[in-house]
mmCIF file of C-alpha atoms in Angstrom:
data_model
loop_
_atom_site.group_PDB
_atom_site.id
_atom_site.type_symbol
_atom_site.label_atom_id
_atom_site.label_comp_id
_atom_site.label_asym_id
_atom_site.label_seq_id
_atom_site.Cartn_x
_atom_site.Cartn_y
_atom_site.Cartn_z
ATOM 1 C CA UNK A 1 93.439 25.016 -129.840
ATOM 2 C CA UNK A 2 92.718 28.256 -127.627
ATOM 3 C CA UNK A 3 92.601 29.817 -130.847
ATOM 4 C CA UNK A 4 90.501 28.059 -132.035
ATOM 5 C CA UNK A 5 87.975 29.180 -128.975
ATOM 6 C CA UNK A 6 89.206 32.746 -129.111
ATOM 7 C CA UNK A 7 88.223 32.906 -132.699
ATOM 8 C CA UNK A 8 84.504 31.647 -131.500
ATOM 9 C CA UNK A 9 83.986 34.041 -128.573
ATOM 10 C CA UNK A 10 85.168 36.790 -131.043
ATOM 11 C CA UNK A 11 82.524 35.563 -133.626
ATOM 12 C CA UNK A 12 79.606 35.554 -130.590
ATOM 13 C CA UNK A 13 80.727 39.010 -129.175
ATOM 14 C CA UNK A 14 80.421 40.329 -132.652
ATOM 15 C CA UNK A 15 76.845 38.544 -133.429
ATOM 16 C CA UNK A 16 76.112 40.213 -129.259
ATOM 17 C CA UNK A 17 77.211 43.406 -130.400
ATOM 18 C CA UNK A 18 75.288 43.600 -134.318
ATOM 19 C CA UNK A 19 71.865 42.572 -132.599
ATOM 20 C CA UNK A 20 72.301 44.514 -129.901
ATOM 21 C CA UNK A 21 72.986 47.582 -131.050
ATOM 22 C CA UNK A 22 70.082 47.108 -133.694
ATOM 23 C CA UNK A 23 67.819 46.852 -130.896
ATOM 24 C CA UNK A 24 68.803 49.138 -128.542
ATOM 25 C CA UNK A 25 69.165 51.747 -131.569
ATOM 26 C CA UNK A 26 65.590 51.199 -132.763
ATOM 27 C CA UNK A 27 64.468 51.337 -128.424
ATOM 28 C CA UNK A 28 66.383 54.043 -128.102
ATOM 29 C CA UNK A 29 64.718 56.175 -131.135
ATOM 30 C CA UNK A 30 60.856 55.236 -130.054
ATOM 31 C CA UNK A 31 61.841 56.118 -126.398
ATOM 32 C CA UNK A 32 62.438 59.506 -127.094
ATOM 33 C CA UNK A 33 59.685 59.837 -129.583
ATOM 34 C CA UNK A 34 57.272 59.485 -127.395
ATOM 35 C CA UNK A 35 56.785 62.864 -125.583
ATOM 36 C CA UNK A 36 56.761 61.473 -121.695
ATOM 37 C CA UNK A 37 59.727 60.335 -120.626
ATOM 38 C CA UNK A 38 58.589 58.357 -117.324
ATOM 39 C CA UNK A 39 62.166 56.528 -116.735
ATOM 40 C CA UNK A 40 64.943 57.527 -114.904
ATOM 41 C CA UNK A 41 67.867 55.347 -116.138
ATOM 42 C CA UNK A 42 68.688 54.246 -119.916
ATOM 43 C CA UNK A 43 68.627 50.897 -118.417
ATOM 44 C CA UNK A 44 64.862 51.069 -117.721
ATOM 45 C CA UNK A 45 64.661 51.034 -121.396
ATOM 46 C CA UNK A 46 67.248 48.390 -122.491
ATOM 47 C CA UNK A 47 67.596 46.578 -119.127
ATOM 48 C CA UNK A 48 65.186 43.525 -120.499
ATOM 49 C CA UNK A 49 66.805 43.264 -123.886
ATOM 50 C CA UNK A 50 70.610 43.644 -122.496
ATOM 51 C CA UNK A 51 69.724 40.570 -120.042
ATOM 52 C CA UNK A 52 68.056 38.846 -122.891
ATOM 53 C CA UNK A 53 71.167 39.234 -125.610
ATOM 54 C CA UNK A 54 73.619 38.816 -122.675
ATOM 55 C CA UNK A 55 72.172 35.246 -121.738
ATOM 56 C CA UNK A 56 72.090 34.624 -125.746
ATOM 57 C CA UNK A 57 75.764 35.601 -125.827
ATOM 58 C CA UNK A 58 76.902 33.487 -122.833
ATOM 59 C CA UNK A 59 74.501 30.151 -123.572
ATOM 60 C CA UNK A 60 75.708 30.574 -127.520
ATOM 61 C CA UNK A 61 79.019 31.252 -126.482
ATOM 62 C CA UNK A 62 79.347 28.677 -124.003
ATOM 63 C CA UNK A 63 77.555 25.571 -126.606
ATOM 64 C CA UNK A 64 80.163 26.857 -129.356
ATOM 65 C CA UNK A 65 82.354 26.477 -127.397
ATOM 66 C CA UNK A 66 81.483 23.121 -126.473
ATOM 67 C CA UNK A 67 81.453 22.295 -129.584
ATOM 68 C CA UNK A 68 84.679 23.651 -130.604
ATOM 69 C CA UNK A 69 86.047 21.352 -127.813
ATOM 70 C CA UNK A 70 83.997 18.230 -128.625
ATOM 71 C CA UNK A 71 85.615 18.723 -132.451
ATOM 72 C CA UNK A 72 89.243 18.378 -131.008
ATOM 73 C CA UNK A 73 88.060 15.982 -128.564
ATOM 74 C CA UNK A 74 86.900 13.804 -131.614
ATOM 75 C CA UNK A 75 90.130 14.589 -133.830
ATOM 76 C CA UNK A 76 91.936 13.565 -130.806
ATOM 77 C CA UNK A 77 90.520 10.416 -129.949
ATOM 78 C CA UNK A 78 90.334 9.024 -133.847
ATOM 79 C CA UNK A 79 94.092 9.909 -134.229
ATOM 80 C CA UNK A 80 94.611 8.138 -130.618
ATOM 81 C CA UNK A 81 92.712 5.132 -131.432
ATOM 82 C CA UNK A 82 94.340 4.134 -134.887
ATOM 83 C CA UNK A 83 97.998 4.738 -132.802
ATOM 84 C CA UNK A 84 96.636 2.073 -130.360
ATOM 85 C CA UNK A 85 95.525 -0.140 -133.432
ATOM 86 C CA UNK A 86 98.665 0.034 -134.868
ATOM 87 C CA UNK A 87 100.552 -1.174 -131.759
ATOM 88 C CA UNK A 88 97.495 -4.101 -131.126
ATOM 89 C CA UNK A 89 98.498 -5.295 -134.637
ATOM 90 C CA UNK A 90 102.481 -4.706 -134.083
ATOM 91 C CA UNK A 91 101.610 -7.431 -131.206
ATOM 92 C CA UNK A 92 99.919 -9.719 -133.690
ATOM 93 C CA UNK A 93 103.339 -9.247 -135.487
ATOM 94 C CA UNK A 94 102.176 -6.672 -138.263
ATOM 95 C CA UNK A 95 104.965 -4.219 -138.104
ATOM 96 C CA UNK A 96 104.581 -2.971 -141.502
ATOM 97 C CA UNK A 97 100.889 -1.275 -142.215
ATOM 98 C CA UNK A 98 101.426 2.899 -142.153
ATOM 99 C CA UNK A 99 99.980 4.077 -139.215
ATOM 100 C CA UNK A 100 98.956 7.411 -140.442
ATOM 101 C CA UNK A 101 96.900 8.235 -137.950
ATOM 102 C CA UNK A 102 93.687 11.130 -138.778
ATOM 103 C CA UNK A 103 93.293 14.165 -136.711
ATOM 104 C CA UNK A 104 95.627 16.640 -135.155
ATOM 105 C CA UNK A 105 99.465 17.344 -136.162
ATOM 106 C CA UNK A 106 101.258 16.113 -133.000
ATOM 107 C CA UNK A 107 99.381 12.904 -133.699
ATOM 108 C CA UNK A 108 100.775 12.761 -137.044
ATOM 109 C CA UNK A 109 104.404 13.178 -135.857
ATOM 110 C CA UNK A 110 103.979 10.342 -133.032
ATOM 111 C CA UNK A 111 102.823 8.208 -135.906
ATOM 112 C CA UNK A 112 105.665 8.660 -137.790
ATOM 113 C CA UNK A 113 107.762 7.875 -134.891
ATOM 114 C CA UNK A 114 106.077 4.809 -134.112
ATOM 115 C CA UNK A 115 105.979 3.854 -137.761
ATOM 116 C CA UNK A 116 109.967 4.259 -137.731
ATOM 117 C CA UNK A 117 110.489 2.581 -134.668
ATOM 118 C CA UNK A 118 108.635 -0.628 -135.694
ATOM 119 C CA UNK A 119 110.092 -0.596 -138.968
ATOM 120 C CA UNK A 120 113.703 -0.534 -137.390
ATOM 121 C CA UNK A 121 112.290 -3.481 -135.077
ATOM 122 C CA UNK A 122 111.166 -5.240 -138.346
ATOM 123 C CA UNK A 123 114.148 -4.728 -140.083
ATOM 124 C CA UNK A 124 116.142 -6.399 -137.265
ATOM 125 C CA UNK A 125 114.047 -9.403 -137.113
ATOM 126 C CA UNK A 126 114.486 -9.895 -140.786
ATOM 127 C CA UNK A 127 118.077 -9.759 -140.716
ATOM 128 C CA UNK A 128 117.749 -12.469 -137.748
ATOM 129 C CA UNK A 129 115.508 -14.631 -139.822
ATOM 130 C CA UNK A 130 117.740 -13.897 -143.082
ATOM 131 C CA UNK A 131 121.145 -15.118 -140.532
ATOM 132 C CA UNK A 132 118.591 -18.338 -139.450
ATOM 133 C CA UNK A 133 117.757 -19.712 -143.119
ATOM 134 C CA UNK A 134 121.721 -18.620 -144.201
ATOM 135 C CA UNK A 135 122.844 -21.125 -141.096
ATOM 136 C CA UNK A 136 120.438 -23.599 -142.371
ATOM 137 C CA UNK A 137 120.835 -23.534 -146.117
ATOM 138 C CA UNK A 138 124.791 -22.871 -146.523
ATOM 139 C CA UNK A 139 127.440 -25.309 -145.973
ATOM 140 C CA UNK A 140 129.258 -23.855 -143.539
ATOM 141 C CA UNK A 141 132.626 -25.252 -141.372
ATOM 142 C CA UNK A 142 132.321 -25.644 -137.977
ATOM 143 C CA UNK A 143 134.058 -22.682 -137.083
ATOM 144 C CA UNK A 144 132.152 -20.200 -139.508
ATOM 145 C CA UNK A 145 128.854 -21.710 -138.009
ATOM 146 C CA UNK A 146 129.522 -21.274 -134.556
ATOM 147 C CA UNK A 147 130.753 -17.586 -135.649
ATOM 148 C CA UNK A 148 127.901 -16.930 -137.162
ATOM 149 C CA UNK A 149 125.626 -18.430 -134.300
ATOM 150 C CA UNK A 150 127.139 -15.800 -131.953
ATOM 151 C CA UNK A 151 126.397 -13.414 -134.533
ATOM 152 C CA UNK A 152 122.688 -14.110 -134.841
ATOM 153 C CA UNK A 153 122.315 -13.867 -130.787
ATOM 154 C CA UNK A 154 123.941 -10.802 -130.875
ATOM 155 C CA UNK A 155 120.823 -9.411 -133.568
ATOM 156 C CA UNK A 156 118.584 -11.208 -131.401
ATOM 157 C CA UNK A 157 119.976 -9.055 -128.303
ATOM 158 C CA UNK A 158 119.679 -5.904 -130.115
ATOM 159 C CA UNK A 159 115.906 -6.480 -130.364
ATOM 160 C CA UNK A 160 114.169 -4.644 -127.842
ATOM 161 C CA UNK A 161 117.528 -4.290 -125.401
ATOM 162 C CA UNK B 1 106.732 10.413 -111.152
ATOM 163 C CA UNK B 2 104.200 7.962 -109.488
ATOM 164 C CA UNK B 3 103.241 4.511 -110.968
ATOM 165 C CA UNK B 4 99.712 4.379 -112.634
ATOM 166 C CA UNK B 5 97.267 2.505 -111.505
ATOM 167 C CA UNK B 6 94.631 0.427 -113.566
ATOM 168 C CA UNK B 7 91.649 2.737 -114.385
ATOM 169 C CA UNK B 8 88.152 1.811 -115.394
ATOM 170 C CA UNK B 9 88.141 4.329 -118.377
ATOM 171 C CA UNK B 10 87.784 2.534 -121.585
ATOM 172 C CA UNK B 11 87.847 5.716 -123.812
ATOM 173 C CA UNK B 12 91.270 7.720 -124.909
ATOM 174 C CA UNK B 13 90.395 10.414 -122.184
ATOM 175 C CA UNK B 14 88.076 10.065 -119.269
ATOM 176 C CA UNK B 15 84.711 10.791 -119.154
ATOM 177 C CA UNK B 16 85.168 13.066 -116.205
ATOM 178 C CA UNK B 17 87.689 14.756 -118.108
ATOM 179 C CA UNK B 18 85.170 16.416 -120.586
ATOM 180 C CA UNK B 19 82.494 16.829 -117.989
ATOM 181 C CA UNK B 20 85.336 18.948 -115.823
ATOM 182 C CA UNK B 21 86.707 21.173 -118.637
ATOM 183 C CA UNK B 22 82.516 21.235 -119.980
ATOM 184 C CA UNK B 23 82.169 22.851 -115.987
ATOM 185 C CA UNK B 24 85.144 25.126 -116.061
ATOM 186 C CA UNK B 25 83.871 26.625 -119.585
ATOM 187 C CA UNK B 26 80.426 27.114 -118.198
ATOM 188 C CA UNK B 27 81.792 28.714 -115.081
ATOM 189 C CA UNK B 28 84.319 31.121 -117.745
ATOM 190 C CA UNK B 29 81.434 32.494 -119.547
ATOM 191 C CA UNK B 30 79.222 32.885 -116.662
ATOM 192 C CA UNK B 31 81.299 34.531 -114.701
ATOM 193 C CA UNK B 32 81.829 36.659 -118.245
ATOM 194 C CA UNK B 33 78.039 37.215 -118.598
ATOM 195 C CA UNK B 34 77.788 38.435 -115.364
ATOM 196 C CA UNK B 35 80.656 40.936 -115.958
ATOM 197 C CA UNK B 36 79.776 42.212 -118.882
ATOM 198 C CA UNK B 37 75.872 42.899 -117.537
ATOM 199 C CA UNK B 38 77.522 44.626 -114.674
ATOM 200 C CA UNK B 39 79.310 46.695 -116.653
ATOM 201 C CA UNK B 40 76.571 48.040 -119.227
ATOM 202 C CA UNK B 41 74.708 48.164 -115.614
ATOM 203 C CA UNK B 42 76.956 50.942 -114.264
ATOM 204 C CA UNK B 43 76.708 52.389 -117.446
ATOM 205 C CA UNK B 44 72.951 52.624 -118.182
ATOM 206 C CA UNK B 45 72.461 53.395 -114.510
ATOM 207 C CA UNK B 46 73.803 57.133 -115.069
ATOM 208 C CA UNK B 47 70.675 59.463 -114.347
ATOM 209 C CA UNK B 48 68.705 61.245 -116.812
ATOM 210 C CA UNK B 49 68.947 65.028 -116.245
ATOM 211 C CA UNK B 50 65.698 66.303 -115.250
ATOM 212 C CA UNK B 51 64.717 68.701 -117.854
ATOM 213 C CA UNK B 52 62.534 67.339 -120.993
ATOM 214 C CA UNK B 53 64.946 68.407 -123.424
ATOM 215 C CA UNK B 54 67.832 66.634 -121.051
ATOM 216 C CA UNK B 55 66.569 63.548 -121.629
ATOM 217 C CA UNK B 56 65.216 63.769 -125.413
ATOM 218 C CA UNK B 57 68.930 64.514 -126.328
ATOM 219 C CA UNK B 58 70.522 62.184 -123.393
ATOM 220 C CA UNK B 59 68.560 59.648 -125.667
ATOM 221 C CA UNK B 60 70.024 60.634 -129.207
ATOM 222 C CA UNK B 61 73.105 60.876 -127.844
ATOM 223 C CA UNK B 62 73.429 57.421 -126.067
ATOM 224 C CA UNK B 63 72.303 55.820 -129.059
ATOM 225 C CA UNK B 64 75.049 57.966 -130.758
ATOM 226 C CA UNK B 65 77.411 56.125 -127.835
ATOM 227 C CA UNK B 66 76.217 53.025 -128.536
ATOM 228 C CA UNK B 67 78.478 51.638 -130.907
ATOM 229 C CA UNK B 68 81.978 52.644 -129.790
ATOM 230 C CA UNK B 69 80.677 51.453 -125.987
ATOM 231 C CA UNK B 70 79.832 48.326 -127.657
ATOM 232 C CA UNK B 71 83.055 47.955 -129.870
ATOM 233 C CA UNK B 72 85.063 48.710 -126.733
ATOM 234 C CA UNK B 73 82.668 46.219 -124.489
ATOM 235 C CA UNK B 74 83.328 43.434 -126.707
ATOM 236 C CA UNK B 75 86.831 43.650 -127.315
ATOM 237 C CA UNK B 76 87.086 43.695 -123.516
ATOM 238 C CA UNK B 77 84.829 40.311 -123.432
ATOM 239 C CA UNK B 78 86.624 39.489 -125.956
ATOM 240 C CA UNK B 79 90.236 39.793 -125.252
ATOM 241 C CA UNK B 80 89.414 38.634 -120.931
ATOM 242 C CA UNK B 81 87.494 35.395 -122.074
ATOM 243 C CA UNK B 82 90.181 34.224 -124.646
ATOM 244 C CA UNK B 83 92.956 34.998 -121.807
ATOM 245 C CA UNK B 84 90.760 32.739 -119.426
ATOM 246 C CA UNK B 85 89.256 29.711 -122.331
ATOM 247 C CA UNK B 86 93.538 29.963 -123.056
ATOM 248 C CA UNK B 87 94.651 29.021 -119.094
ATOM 249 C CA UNK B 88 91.650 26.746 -119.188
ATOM 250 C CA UNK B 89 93.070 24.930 -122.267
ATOM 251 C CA UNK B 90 96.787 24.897 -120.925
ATOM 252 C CA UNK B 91 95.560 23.253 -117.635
ATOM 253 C CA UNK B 92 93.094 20.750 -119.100
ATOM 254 C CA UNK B 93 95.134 20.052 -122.638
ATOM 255 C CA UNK B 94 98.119 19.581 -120.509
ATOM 256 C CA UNK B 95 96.735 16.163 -119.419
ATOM 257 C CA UNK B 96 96.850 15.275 -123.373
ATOM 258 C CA UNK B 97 100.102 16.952 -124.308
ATOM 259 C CA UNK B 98 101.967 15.499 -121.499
ATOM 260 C CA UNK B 99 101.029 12.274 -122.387
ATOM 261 C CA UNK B 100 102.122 12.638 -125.956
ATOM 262 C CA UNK B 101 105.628 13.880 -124.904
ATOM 263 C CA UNK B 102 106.299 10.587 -122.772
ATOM 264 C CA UNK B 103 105.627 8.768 -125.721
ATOM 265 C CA UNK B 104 107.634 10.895 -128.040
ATOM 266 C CA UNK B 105 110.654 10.529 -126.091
ATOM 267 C CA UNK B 106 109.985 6.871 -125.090
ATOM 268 C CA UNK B 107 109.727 6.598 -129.239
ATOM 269 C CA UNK B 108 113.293 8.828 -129.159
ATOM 270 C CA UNK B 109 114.670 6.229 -126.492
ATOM 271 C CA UNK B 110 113.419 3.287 -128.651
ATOM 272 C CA UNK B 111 114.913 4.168 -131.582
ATOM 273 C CA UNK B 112 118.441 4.959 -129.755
ATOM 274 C CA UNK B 113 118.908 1.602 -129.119
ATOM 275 C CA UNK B 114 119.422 1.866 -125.368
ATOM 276 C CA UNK B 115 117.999 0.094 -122.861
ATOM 277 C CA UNK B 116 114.044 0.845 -123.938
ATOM 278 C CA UNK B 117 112.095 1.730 -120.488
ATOM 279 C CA UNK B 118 108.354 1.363 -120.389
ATOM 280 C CA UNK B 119 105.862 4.584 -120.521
ATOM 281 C CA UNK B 120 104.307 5.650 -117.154
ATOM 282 C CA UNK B 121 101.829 8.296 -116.785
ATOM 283 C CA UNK B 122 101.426 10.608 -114.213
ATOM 284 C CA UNK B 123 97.884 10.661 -111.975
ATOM 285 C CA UNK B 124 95.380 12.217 -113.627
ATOM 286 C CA UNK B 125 97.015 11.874 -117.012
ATOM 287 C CA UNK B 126 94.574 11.116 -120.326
ATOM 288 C CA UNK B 127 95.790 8.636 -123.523
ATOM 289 C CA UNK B 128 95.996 6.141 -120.682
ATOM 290 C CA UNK B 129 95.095 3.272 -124.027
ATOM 291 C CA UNK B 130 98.295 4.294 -125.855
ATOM 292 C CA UNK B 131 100.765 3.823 -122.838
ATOM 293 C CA UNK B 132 99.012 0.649 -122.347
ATOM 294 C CA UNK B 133 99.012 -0.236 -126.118
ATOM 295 C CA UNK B 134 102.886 0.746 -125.932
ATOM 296 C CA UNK B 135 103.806 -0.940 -123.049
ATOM 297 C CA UNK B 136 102.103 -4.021 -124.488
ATOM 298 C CA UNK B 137 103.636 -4.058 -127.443
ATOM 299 C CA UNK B 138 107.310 -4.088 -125.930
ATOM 300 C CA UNK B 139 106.189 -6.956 -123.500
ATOM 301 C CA UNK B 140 105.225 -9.024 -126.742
ATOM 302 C CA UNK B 141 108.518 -8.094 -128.251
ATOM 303 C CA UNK B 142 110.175 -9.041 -124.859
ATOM 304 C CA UNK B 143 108.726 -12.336 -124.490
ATOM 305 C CA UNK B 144 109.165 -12.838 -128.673
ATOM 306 C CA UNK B 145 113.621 -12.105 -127.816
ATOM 307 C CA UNK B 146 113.282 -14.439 -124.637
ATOM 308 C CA UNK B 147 111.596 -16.902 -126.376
ATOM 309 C CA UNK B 148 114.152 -16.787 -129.636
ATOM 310 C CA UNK B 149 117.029 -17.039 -126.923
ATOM 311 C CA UNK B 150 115.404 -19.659 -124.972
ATOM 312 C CA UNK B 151 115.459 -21.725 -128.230
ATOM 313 C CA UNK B 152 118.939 -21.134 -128.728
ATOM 314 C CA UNK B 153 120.445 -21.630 -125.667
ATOM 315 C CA UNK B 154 118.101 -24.795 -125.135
ATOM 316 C CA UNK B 155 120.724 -26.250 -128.170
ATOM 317 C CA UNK B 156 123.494 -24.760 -126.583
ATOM 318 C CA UNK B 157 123.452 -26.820 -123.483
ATOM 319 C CA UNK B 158 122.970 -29.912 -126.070
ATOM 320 C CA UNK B 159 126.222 -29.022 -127.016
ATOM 321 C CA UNK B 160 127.934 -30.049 -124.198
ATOM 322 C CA UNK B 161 127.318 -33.729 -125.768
ATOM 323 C CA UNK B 162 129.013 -35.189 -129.001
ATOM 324 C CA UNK B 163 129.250 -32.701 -132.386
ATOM 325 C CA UNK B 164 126.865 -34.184 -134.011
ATOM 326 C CA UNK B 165 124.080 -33.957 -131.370
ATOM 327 C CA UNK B 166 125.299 -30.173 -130.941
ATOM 328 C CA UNK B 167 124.793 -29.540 -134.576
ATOM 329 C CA UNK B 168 121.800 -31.342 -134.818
ATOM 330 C CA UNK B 169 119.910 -29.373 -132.496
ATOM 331 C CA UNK B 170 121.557 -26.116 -133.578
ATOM 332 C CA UNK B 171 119.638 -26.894 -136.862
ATOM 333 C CA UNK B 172 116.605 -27.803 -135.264
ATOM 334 C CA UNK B 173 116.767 -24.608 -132.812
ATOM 335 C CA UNK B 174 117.263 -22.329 -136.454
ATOM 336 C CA UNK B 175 114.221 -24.274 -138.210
ATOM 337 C CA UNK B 176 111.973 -23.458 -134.686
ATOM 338 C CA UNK B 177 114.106 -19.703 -134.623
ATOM 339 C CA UNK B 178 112.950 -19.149 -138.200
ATOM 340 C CA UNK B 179 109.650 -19.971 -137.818
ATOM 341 C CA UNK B 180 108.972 -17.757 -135.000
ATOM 342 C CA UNK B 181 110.689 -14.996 -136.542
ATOM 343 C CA UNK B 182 108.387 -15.584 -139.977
ATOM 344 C CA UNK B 183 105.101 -14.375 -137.771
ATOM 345 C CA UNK B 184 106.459 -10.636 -137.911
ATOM 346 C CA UNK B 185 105.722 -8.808 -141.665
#
C-alpha cells in the first residue's frame, strides 16, 4: 500500500520537476536577454512560478493521493462486505457458497479460511444428520442403538465446542 | 485487550477514519510543500554579483544548475514524503490489519477444534461488521448444538419410563434432530 503512494509522489515530483524546469529555463533565458538586470535574487525571477508549481505539486500530490487511498479503501470494503455476506448466509444455514471475496490478497486468504472452516462445520453436521436418518432407518438392537446415540451426541459436541 | 463497545458506524471502517488519515495526508504534503519552497528559497536567495556580466552569466549558469538541483530536490521530496505517507500508512492501516489477524487466528482456533472463543476488537479498531458477522455466526451455531442437545436429552429423561416410551421418543427426537440439521447446505 505505501508503495503504492510512494510510486504517486514519485510520478508528481517528476511532472513538478519537467514543468518546472521548462519554465524556469525559458525565464531564465529572457531574463538575461534583456540588457537591465533590475533584480537582485534569482528568486525575483522564478519566485511566482516556484510558488505556483509548488502548490500544483502539493494539491496534485495530495488529491492522488487521496485517491490512491480511496482505491484501497474501496477494494477493502467490497472484499469486507462479501466476508460479512458469507457469514449472514452461514447463519441462514448456507455453509456451502465460495466466499471468494474481490479486492486485496489478505482478504482472499481470510476467505479461504472462512470457506474451510464452514465447510468442516458442514461436514460435521452432515455426518450428524447421516448418524440421525441411519438410527431411524436401520434395524438396530437395543444395545447398538443406544451406542450409536452416544455416538451422534458426541458429533453434535464437536460442533462448535 | 478491552471489550468493544457497540458503535454507530454502519460502514466496514469509520467515517472518521478516512477523514483522519484524509487530515494527516494533507498535513504530510503541506508540511512537504512548505519544505521544499524553503529550500529552493535559500537557494534562489544567493545574491547576484554586482557587475553586468556577473549576472548575465550567474543567469546561464543557474539555468545550467537547474536540472541536477531539481533531480536532487525531488528525490529528496521524494524519498522524505514516501518515508512519512509509509509511517502514516503503518499507523492508520494498522487499525485494518489488526483486525484481520484476530480473525485469522480466531479462523486458526476454529478449525483446531478447541474450545472456539469469540473475536474482540481493540478501541479504535476498523472491520468492526466482520467481528460482528463472526461472532454472530458462532452464536447461531451455538444455539443450533444447544438446541440439537436439548432435543436429545428431552428423550433421554423419557427414558427413565418403560422401553418402549424411551424408544419412542428417541425416534421422535432423531425425526425433529434430522430436520433441524437438514436447514444447513
Amino acid at each position: 500500500m505505501a508503495l503504492c503512494f510512494a510510486v504517486v509522489i514519485l510520478l508528481v515530483a517528476a511532472l513538478f520537476a519537467w514543468f518546472f524546469h521548462r519554465h524556469a529555463k525559458v525565464t531564465l533565458r529572457v531574463a538575461s536577454l534583456q540588457g537591465h538586470y533590475h533584480f537582485l535574487f534569482p528568486y525575483e525571477i522564478l519566485g511566482t512560478a516556484l510558488t505556483r508549481h509548488i502548490a500544483a505539486l502539493s494539491a496534485g500530490g495530495l488529491a492522488a493521493s487521496l485517491l490512491v487511498f480511496m482505491v484501497i479503501q474501496r477494494r477493502i470494503h467490497c472484499g469486507v462486505e462479501r466476508l460479512v455476506n458469507v457469514f449472514r448466509l452461514s447463519v441462514e444455514g448456507d455453509l456451502s457458497t465460495p466466499t471468494e471475496p474481490p479486492g486485496q490478497p489478505e482478504l482472499t486468504g481470510l476467505g479461504r479460511k472462512i470457506d474451510a472452516a464452514r465447510s468442516r462445520t458442514l461436514s460435521r453436521i452432515r455426518a450428524a444428520n447421516d448418524e440421525a436418518k441411519l438410527l431411524l432407518e436401520e434395524p438396530l438392537s437395543e444395545e447398538e442403538f443406544a451406542r450409536r446415540w452416544d455416538a451422534l451426541k458426541h458429533i453434535l459436541q464437536r460442533i462448535v465446542p | 485487550m478491552k471489550a468493544r463497545r457497540p458503535r454507530k458506524a454502519a460502514g466496514m471502517t469509520e467515517r472518521g477514519y478516512a477523514m483522519r488519515f484524509s487530515a494527516m495526508l494533507l498535513l504530510v504534503f503541506s508540511l512537504g510543500g512548505v519544505s521544499l519552497f524553503l529550500a529552493f528559497y535559500v537557494i534562489l536567495t544567493q545574491p547576484f554579483p554586482p557587475t553586468y556580466s556577473g549576472v548575465y552569466f550567474a543567469l546561464r549558469n543557474l539555468s545550467a544548475f537547474l536540472v541536477p538541483m531539481l533531480v536532487f530536490s525531488m528525490l529528496a521530496y521524494a524519498l522524505l514524503l514516501s518515508v512519512a505517507v509509509a509511517i502514516l500508512c503503518g499507523i492508520a492501516f494498522h487499525k485494518i490489519a489488526g483486525p484481520l489477524y484476530r480473525m485469522e487466528r480466531a479462523l486458526e482456533n476454529y478449525e483446531s477444534g478447541e474450545s472456539i472463543r469469540a473475536v474482540f476488537l481493540r478501541e479504535g479498531d476498523q472491520l468492526v461488521a466482520l467481528a460482528d458477522a463472526y461472532n454472530c455466526f458462532l452464536t447461531r451455531l451455538r444455539e443450533g448444538r444447544r438446541d440439537w442437545l436439548a432435543v436429545m436429552e428431552h428423550a433421554e429423561r423419557l427414558c427413565l419410563q418403560d422401553a418402549d416410551t424411551c424408544r419412542a421418543e428417541r425416534i421422535d427426537a432423531l425425526v425433529r434432530l434430522s430436520a433441524m440439521l437438514s436447514r444447513y447446505r
